Amino acid sequence: MRTQVAIIGGGPSGLLLSQLLHTKGIASVVLERRSRDYVLSRIRAGILETGFVNLMREAGVAERMDRESYVHDGTVISYGNEEFEIDFKALTGTSVIVYGQTEVTRDLYDAAEADEGRVITEVSGVMPHDLETDAPYVTFMKDGKVIRLDCDYVAGCDGFHGVSRQQIPEDKRREFEKTYPFGWLGVLSETPPVHDELIYANSERGFALCSMRHANLSRYYVQCPLADKPEDWSDERFWQELKRRIPAHHAENLVTGPSIEKSIAPLRSFVCEPMRWGRLFLCGDAAHIVPPTGAKGLNTAASDVHYLYHGLVQFYEEKDNEGLDRYSEKALARIWKAERFSWWMTTLLHRFPDQTDFDLRIQRADLEFLRSNEAAQRVLAENYVGLPY
């Protein structure tokens, strides 16, 4: 087999890159170890920055997103029974939308099906080779046979545990990591959202987040110990705890119901440098992880796709390597800003086990300063809706 760009990983970043390249007549093959149904069963983020939305439109897959998504012009931040709104639209002139990652992935799979063979699912043993030469290739197993895929470039979109990052030699790879001493217990329920906008809640009992997917599908989170398991939390316990962490008038209006999905995710900040090695380019979780507090995980992957897509187009259309040569530099400059914002939001809103009384007073002062200072609100809003590419 032969293609121009081999893409390892059939999540949203790999599929979006492939679809964008397809619009420019650049051939790609996406290799995914899971089935389409499995990939679409995963419940992930739902907040999309303007940059991501524009990429979906450029890729020609935005029709359902534009029709069914929910525009969010701001967010609510609470501490105890106090709350205030950050008005994205007024502060930045733009907004974010709510459209689940599962739906993004579904739209991209549907588009790829029209180009038979562009996405190959249920493969195993994927391994890139000769990345420092002009003739890289990828081998994989499909239906018991070893297949070789020759290519010009390899995009590693295979997540934190994938093979791509490990191809950068240890003495050439630097990894930065911070782990957080708690996780997020997330519940999906077929209930109306408690509020029109997201609520980020700081409470004495820990962080909580109220979000939604649509008018009758809500996603809620509470901070919990890393040792907890989803089965430790009955639905009744979860709803009681959530009510204790959000302002009383929201708790009174909260509609509860059976959970249809429940999981616990640890929080981590992680960056790998560089994001390019020879003919290999890392995208998304293969290169970086952010805690979900700032809604940046899927959106940082999209910014990687933006830089790599334009670099590849520049090479194939103009025979100019500048975009590819500067890919890692450009991507990392934006990634570190997103890492800072996600770390700051996490620090602002969570309870840490080693916090002193002084630390708690500083956290409260930070929240009250944010509430009263328009310049501080604008900084938050600019980061939340997405820094420019």
Short mmCIF file of N, CA and C in Angstrom, two decimals, residues 202-302:
data_model
loop_
_atom_site.label_atom_id
_atom_site.label_comp_id
_atom_site.label_asym_id
_atom_site.label_seq_id
_atom_site.Cartn_x
_atom_site.Cartn_y
_atom_site.Cartn_z
N ASN A 202 -16.56 25.98 43.05
CA ASN A 202 -15.58 25.77 44.11
C ASN A 202 -16.35 25.70 45.42
N SER A 203 -16.18 24.61 46.16
CA SER A 203 -16.87 24.50 47.44
C SER A 203 -15.93 23.89 48.48
N GLU A 204 -16.35 23.99 49.74
CA GLU A 204 -15.56 23.40 50.82
C GLU A 204 -15.42 21.89 50.65
N ARG A 205 -16.34 21.27 49.94
CA ARG A 205 -16.33 19.82 49.76
C ARG A 205 -15.58 19.39 48.50
N GLY A 206 -15.12 20.38 47.71
CA GLY A 206 -14.41 20.07 46.49
C GLY A 206 -15.11 20.64 45.27
N PHE A 207 -14.47 20.48 44.13
CA PHE A 207 -14.93 21.04 42.87
C PHE A 207 -16.16 20.29 42.33
N ALA A 208 -16.98 21.00 41.55
CA ALA A 208 -18.06 20.37 40.79
C ALA A 208 -18.25 21.14 39.49
N LEU A 209 -18.76 20.46 38.48
CA LEU A 209 -19.03 21.08 37.19
C LEU A 209 -20.38 20.59 36.69
N CYS A 210 -21.22 21.54 36.28
CA CYS A 210 -22.50 21.22 35.66
C CYS A 210 -22.42 21.61 34.19
N SER A 211 -22.56 20.62 33.32
CA SER A 211 -22.51 20.89 31.88
C SER A 211 -23.61 20.09 31.19
N MET A 212 -23.65 20.14 29.87
CA MET A 212 -24.73 19.48 29.16
C MET A 212 -24.26 19.04 27.78
N ARG A 213 -25.06 18.18 27.16
CA ARG A 213 -24.86 17.80 25.77
C ARG A 213 -25.99 18.35 24.90
N HIS A 214 -27.22 18.27 25.42
CA HIS A 214 -28.34 18.93 24.74
C HIS A 214 -29.46 19.11 25.76
N ALA A 215 -30.66 19.46 25.29
CA ALA A 215 -31.75 19.88 26.18
C ALA A 215 -32.20 18.79 27.14
N ASN A 216 -31.90 17.53 26.86
CA ASN A 216 -32.31 16.46 27.77
C ASN A 216 -31.16 15.47 28.03
N LEU A 217 -29.94 15.97 27.96
CA LEU A 217 -28.77 15.13 28.26
C LEU A 217 -27.73 15.99 28.96
N SER A 218 -27.49 15.68 30.23
CA SER A 218 -26.60 16.49 31.06
C SER A 218 -25.37 15.70 31.49
N ARG A 219 -24.29 16.42 31.67
CA ARG A 219 -23.03 15.83 32.11
C ARG A 219 -22.58 16.58 33.37
N TYR A 220 -22.42 15.84 34.45
CA TYR A 220 -22.04 16.44 35.73
C TYR A 220 -20.78 15.77 36.26
N TYR A 221 -19.98 16.54 37.01
CA TYR A 221 -18.74 16.03 37.58
C TYR A 221 -18.60 16.50 39.02
N VAL A 222 -17.96 15.65 39.83
CA VAL A 222 -17.52 16.07 41.16
C VAL A 222 -16.09 15.59 41.37
N GLN A 223 -15.30 16.41 42.02
CA GLN A 223 -13.95 16.02 42.41
C GLN A 223 -14.03 14.87 43.40
N CYS A 224 -13.16 13.87 43.26
CA CYS A 224 -13.18 12.73 44.17
C CYS A 224 -11.77 12.20 44.37
N PRO A 225 -11.54 11.41 45.44
CA PRO A 225 -10.22 10.83 45.66
C PRO A 225 -9.85 9.86 44.54
N LEU A 226 -8.56 9.77 44.26
CA LEU A 226 -8.09 8.86 43.22
C LEU A 226 -8.37 7.40 43.55
N ALA A 227 -8.48 7.10 44.83
CA ALA A 227 -8.72 5.71 45.23
C ALA A 227 -10.17 5.27 44.99
N ASP A 228 -11.06 6.22 44.74
CA ASP A 228 -12.47 5.86 44.54
C ASP A 228 -12.66 5.10 43.22
N LYS A 229 -13.71 4.30 43.20
CA LYS A 229 -14.13 3.60 41.99
C LYS A 229 -15.57 4.00 41.67
N PRO A 230 -15.97 3.97 40.39
CA PRO A 230 -17.34 4.37 40.05
C PRO A 230 -18.40 3.62 40.85
N GLU A 231 -18.15 2.32 41.12
CA GLU A 231 -19.15 1.54 41.86
C GLU A 231 -19.27 1.98 43.31
N ASP A 232 -18.31 2.78 43.81
CA ASP A 232 -18.42 3.33 45.17
C ASP A 232 -19.50 4.41 45.25
N TRP A 233 -19.89 4.91 44.08
CA TRP A 233 -20.82 6.03 44.03
C TRP A 233 -22.16 5.59 43.45
N SER A 234 -23.14 5.43 44.30
CA SER A 234 -24.49 5.19 43.79
C SER A 234 -25.00 6.49 43.19
N ASP A 235 -26.04 6.39 42.37
CA ASP A 235 -26.62 7.61 41.81
C ASP A 235 -27.10 8.54 42.91
N GLU A 236 -27.71 7.97 43.92
CA GLU A 236 -28.22 8.80 45.02
C GLU A 236 -27.09 9.56 45.71
N ARG A 237 -25.97 8.87 45.97
CA ARG A 237 -24.84 9.53 46.61
C ARG A 237 -24.30 10.65 45.73
N PHE A 238 -24.20 10.39 44.44
CA PHE A 238 -23.67 11.40 43.53
C PHE A 238 -24.54 12.65 43.54
N TRP A 239 -25.86 12.49 43.38
CA TRP A 239 -26.73 13.65 43.30
C TRP A 239 -26.70 14.45 44.61
N GLN A 240 -26.67 13.75 45.74
CA GLN A 240 -26.60 14.44 47.03
C GLN A 240 -25.33 15.27 47.14
N GLU A 241 -24.21 14.67 46.70
CA GLU A 241 -22.94 15.38 46.79
C GLU A 241 -22.88 16.57 45.86
N LEU A 242 -23.40 16.39 44.64
CA LEU A 242 -23.41 17.51 43.70
C LEU A 242 -24.21 18.68 44.25
N LYS A 243 -25.37 18.40 44.85
CA LYS A 243 -26.20 19.46 45.41
C LYS A 243 -25.49 20.22 46.51
N ARG A 244 -24.62 19.53 47.26
CA ARG A 244 -23.89 20.19 48.35
C ARG A 244 -22.81 21.14 47.82
N ARG A 245 -22.41 20.97 46.56
CA ARG A 245 -21.27 21.72 46.04
C ARG A 245 -21.65 22.88 45.15
N ILE A 246 -22.90 22.99 44.76
CA ILE A 246 -23.33 24.09 43.91
C ILE A 246 -24.23 25.01 44.71
N PRO A 247 -24.40 26.27 44.28
CA PRO A 247 -25.25 27.20 45.03
C PRO A 247 -26.64 26.63 45.28
N ALA A 248 -27.23 26.98 46.42
CA ALA A 248 -28.47 26.36 46.89
C ALA A 248 -29.61 26.50 45.89
N HIS A 249 -29.72 27.65 45.21
CA HIS A 249 -30.86 27.83 44.30
C HIS A 249 -30.72 26.94 43.07
N HIS A 250 -29.49 26.63 42.67
CA HIS A 250 -29.30 25.67 41.58
C HIS A 250 -29.59 24.25 42.05
N ALA A 251 -29.18 23.95 43.28
CA ALA A 251 -29.44 22.62 43.83
C ALA A 251 -30.94 22.34 43.91
N GLU A 252 -31.70 23.36 44.24
CA GLU A 252 -33.17 23.19 44.32
C GLU A 252 -33.77 22.90 42.95
N ASN A 253 -33.16 23.43 41.89
CA ASN A 253 -33.70 23.26 40.54
C ASN A 253 -33.13 22.05 39.81
N LEU A 254 -32.19 21.35 40.43
CA LEU A 254 -31.52 20.23 39.77
C LEU A 254 -32.49 19.07 39.57
N VAL A 255 -32.62 18.62 38.33
CA VAL A 255 -33.43 17.45 38.01
C VAL A 255 -32.51 16.23 37.98
N THR A 256 -32.80 15.25 38.81
CA THR A 256 -31.95 14.06 38.89
C THR A 256 -32.62 12.88 38.18
N GLY A 257 -31.84 11.86 37.91
CA GLY A 257 -32.35 10.67 37.25
C GLY A 257 -31.28 9.61 37.18
N PRO A 258 -31.60 8.45 36.65
CA PRO A 258 -30.61 7.37 36.57
C PRO A 258 -29.43 7.78 35.68
N SER A 259 -28.23 7.38 36.09
CA SER A 259 -27.06 7.64 35.26
C SER A 259 -27.03 6.63 34.12
N ILE A 260 -26.61 7.07 32.94
CA ILE A 260 -26.44 6.16 31.81
C ILE A 260 -24.96 5.92 31.51
N GLU A 261 -24.09 6.66 32.20
CA GLU A 261 -22.65 6.42 32.11
C GLU A 261 -22.01 7.05 33.32
N LYS A 262 -21.03 6.35 33.89
CA LYS A 262 -20.36 6.84 35.10
C LYS A 262 -18.91 6.40 35.05
N SER A 263 -18.00 7.33 35.24
CA SER A 263 -16.58 7.00 35.17
C SER A 263 -15.77 7.98 35.99
N ILE A 264 -14.54 7.58 36.33
CA ILE A 264 -13.62 8.45 37.06
C ILE A 264 -12.36 8.63 36.23
N ALA A 265 -11.97 9.89 36.03
CA ALA A 265 -10.77 10.20 35.26
C ALA A 265 -9.76 10.91 36.15
N PRO A 266 -8.51 10.43 36.19
CA PRO A 266 -7.45 11.16 36.91
C PRO A 266 -7.10 12.43 36.15
N LEU A 267 -6.50 13.39 36.84
CA LEU A 267 -6.11 14.65 36.21
C LEU A 267 -4.59 14.71 36.08
N ARG A 268 -4.14 15.14 34.91
CA ARG A 268 -2.71 15.17 34.63
C ARG A 268 -2.41 16.32 33.68
N SER A 269 -1.25 16.95 33.87
CA SER A 269 -0.69 17.87 32.88
C SER A 269 0.57 17.20 32.33
N PHE A 270 0.70 17.18 31.00
CA PHE A 270 1.82 16.47 30.37
C PHE A 270 2.16 17.13 29.04
N VAL A 271 3.45 17.29 28.77
CA VAL A 271 3.91 17.80 27.48
C VAL A 271 5.16 17.05 27.07
N CYS A 272 5.22 16.64 25.82
CA CYS A 272 6.41 16.03 25.23
C CYS A 272 7.03 17.03 24.26
N GLU A 273 8.34 17.20 24.37
CA GLU A 273 9.09 18.01 23.41
C GLU A 273 10.22 17.17 22.84
N PRO A 274 10.48 17.25 21.52
CA PRO A 274 9.73 17.97 20.50
C PRO A 274 8.50 17.19 20.06
N MET A 275 7.69 17.81 19.19
CA MET A 275 6.52 17.13 18.65
C MET A 275 6.77 16.64 17.22
N ARG A 276 8.02 16.74 16.78
CA ARG A 276 8.40 16.19 15.48
C ARG A 276 9.71 15.41 15.64
N TRP A 277 9.78 14.28 14.95
CA TRP A 277 11.02 13.52 14.88
C TRP A 277 11.13 12.95 13.46
N GLY A 278 12.06 13.51 12.68
CA GLY A 278 12.18 13.06 11.30
C GLY A 278 10.90 13.29 10.54
N ARG A 279 10.33 12.21 10.00
CA ARG A 279 9.07 12.31 9.25
C ARG A 279 7.84 12.04 10.11
N LEU A 280 8.03 12.00 11.43
CA LEU A 280 6.92 11.76 12.37
C LEU A 280 6.51 13.07 13.03
N PHE A 281 5.18 13.29 13.09
CA PHE A 281 4.62 14.46 13.77
C PHE A 281 3.60 13.97 14.80
N LEU A 282 3.74 14.42 16.05
CA LEU A 282 2.79 14.05 17.10
C LEU A 282 1.64 15.05 17.14
N CYS A 283 0.43 14.53 17.34
CA CYS A 283 -0.77 15.38 17.45
C CYS A 283 -1.58 14.96 18.67
N GLY A 284 -2.15 15.94 19.36
CA GLY A 284 -3.09 15.65 20.43
C GLY A 284 -2.47 14.95 21.62
N ASP A 285 -3.22 14.00 22.20
CA ASP A 285 -2.81 13.34 23.44
C ASP A 285 -1.50 12.57 23.30
N ALA A 286 -1.07 12.27 22.10
CA ALA A 286 0.23 11.63 21.92
C ALA A 286 1.34 12.54 22.40
N ALA A 287 1.10 13.86 22.39
CA ALA A 287 2.13 14.83 22.75
C ALA A 287 1.83 15.60 24.03
N HIS A 288 0.56 15.70 24.40
CA HIS A 288 0.24 16.54 25.56
C HIS A 288 -1.12 16.16 26.14
N ILE A 289 -1.24 16.36 27.45
CA ILE A 289 -2.48 16.13 28.19
C ILE A 289 -2.73 17.36 29.06
N VAL A 290 -3.97 17.76 29.18
CA VAL A 290 -4.33 18.83 30.11
C VAL A 290 -5.43 18.34 31.03
N PRO A 291 -5.49 18.83 32.26
CA PRO A 291 -6.68 18.53 33.08
C PRO A 291 -7.90 19.13 32.40
N PRO A 292 -9.07 18.53 32.54
CA PRO A 292 -10.24 18.97 31.78
C PRO A 292 -10.86 20.28 32.24
N THR A 293 -10.34 20.88 33.29
CA THR A 293 -10.98 22.05 33.89
C THR A 293 -11.18 23.19 32.90
N GLY A 294 -10.22 23.39 32.00
CA GLY A 294 -10.34 24.51 31.06
C GLY A 294 -10.92 24.14 29.71
N ALA A 295 -11.42 22.91 29.56
CA ALA A 295 -12.02 22.43 28.31
C ALA A 295 -11.06 22.54 27.14
N LYS A 296 -9.82 22.12 27.35
CA LYS A 296 -8.79 22.32 26.33
C LYS A 296 -8.30 21.03 25.66
N GLY A 297 -8.65 19.85 26.15
CA GLY A 297 -8.08 18.62 25.61
C GLY A 297 -8.30 18.45 24.12
N LEU A 298 -9.55 18.39 23.70
CA LEU A 298 -9.88 18.23 22.29
C LEU A 298 -9.45 19.45 21.49
N ASN A 299 -9.53 20.62 22.09
CA ASN A 299 -9.21 21.85 21.39
C ASN A 299 -7.72 22.03 21.15
N THR A 300 -6.88 21.54 22.06
CA THR A 300 -5.44 21.60 21.79
C THR A 300 -5.07 20.62 20.68
N ALA A 301 -5.75 19.49 20.61
CA ALA A 301 -5.51 18.56 19.50
C ALA A 301 -5.86 19.24 18.17
N ALA A 302 -6.94 20.01 18.17
CA ALA A 302 -7.34 20.71 16.95
C ALA A 302 -6.30 21.73 16.51
#
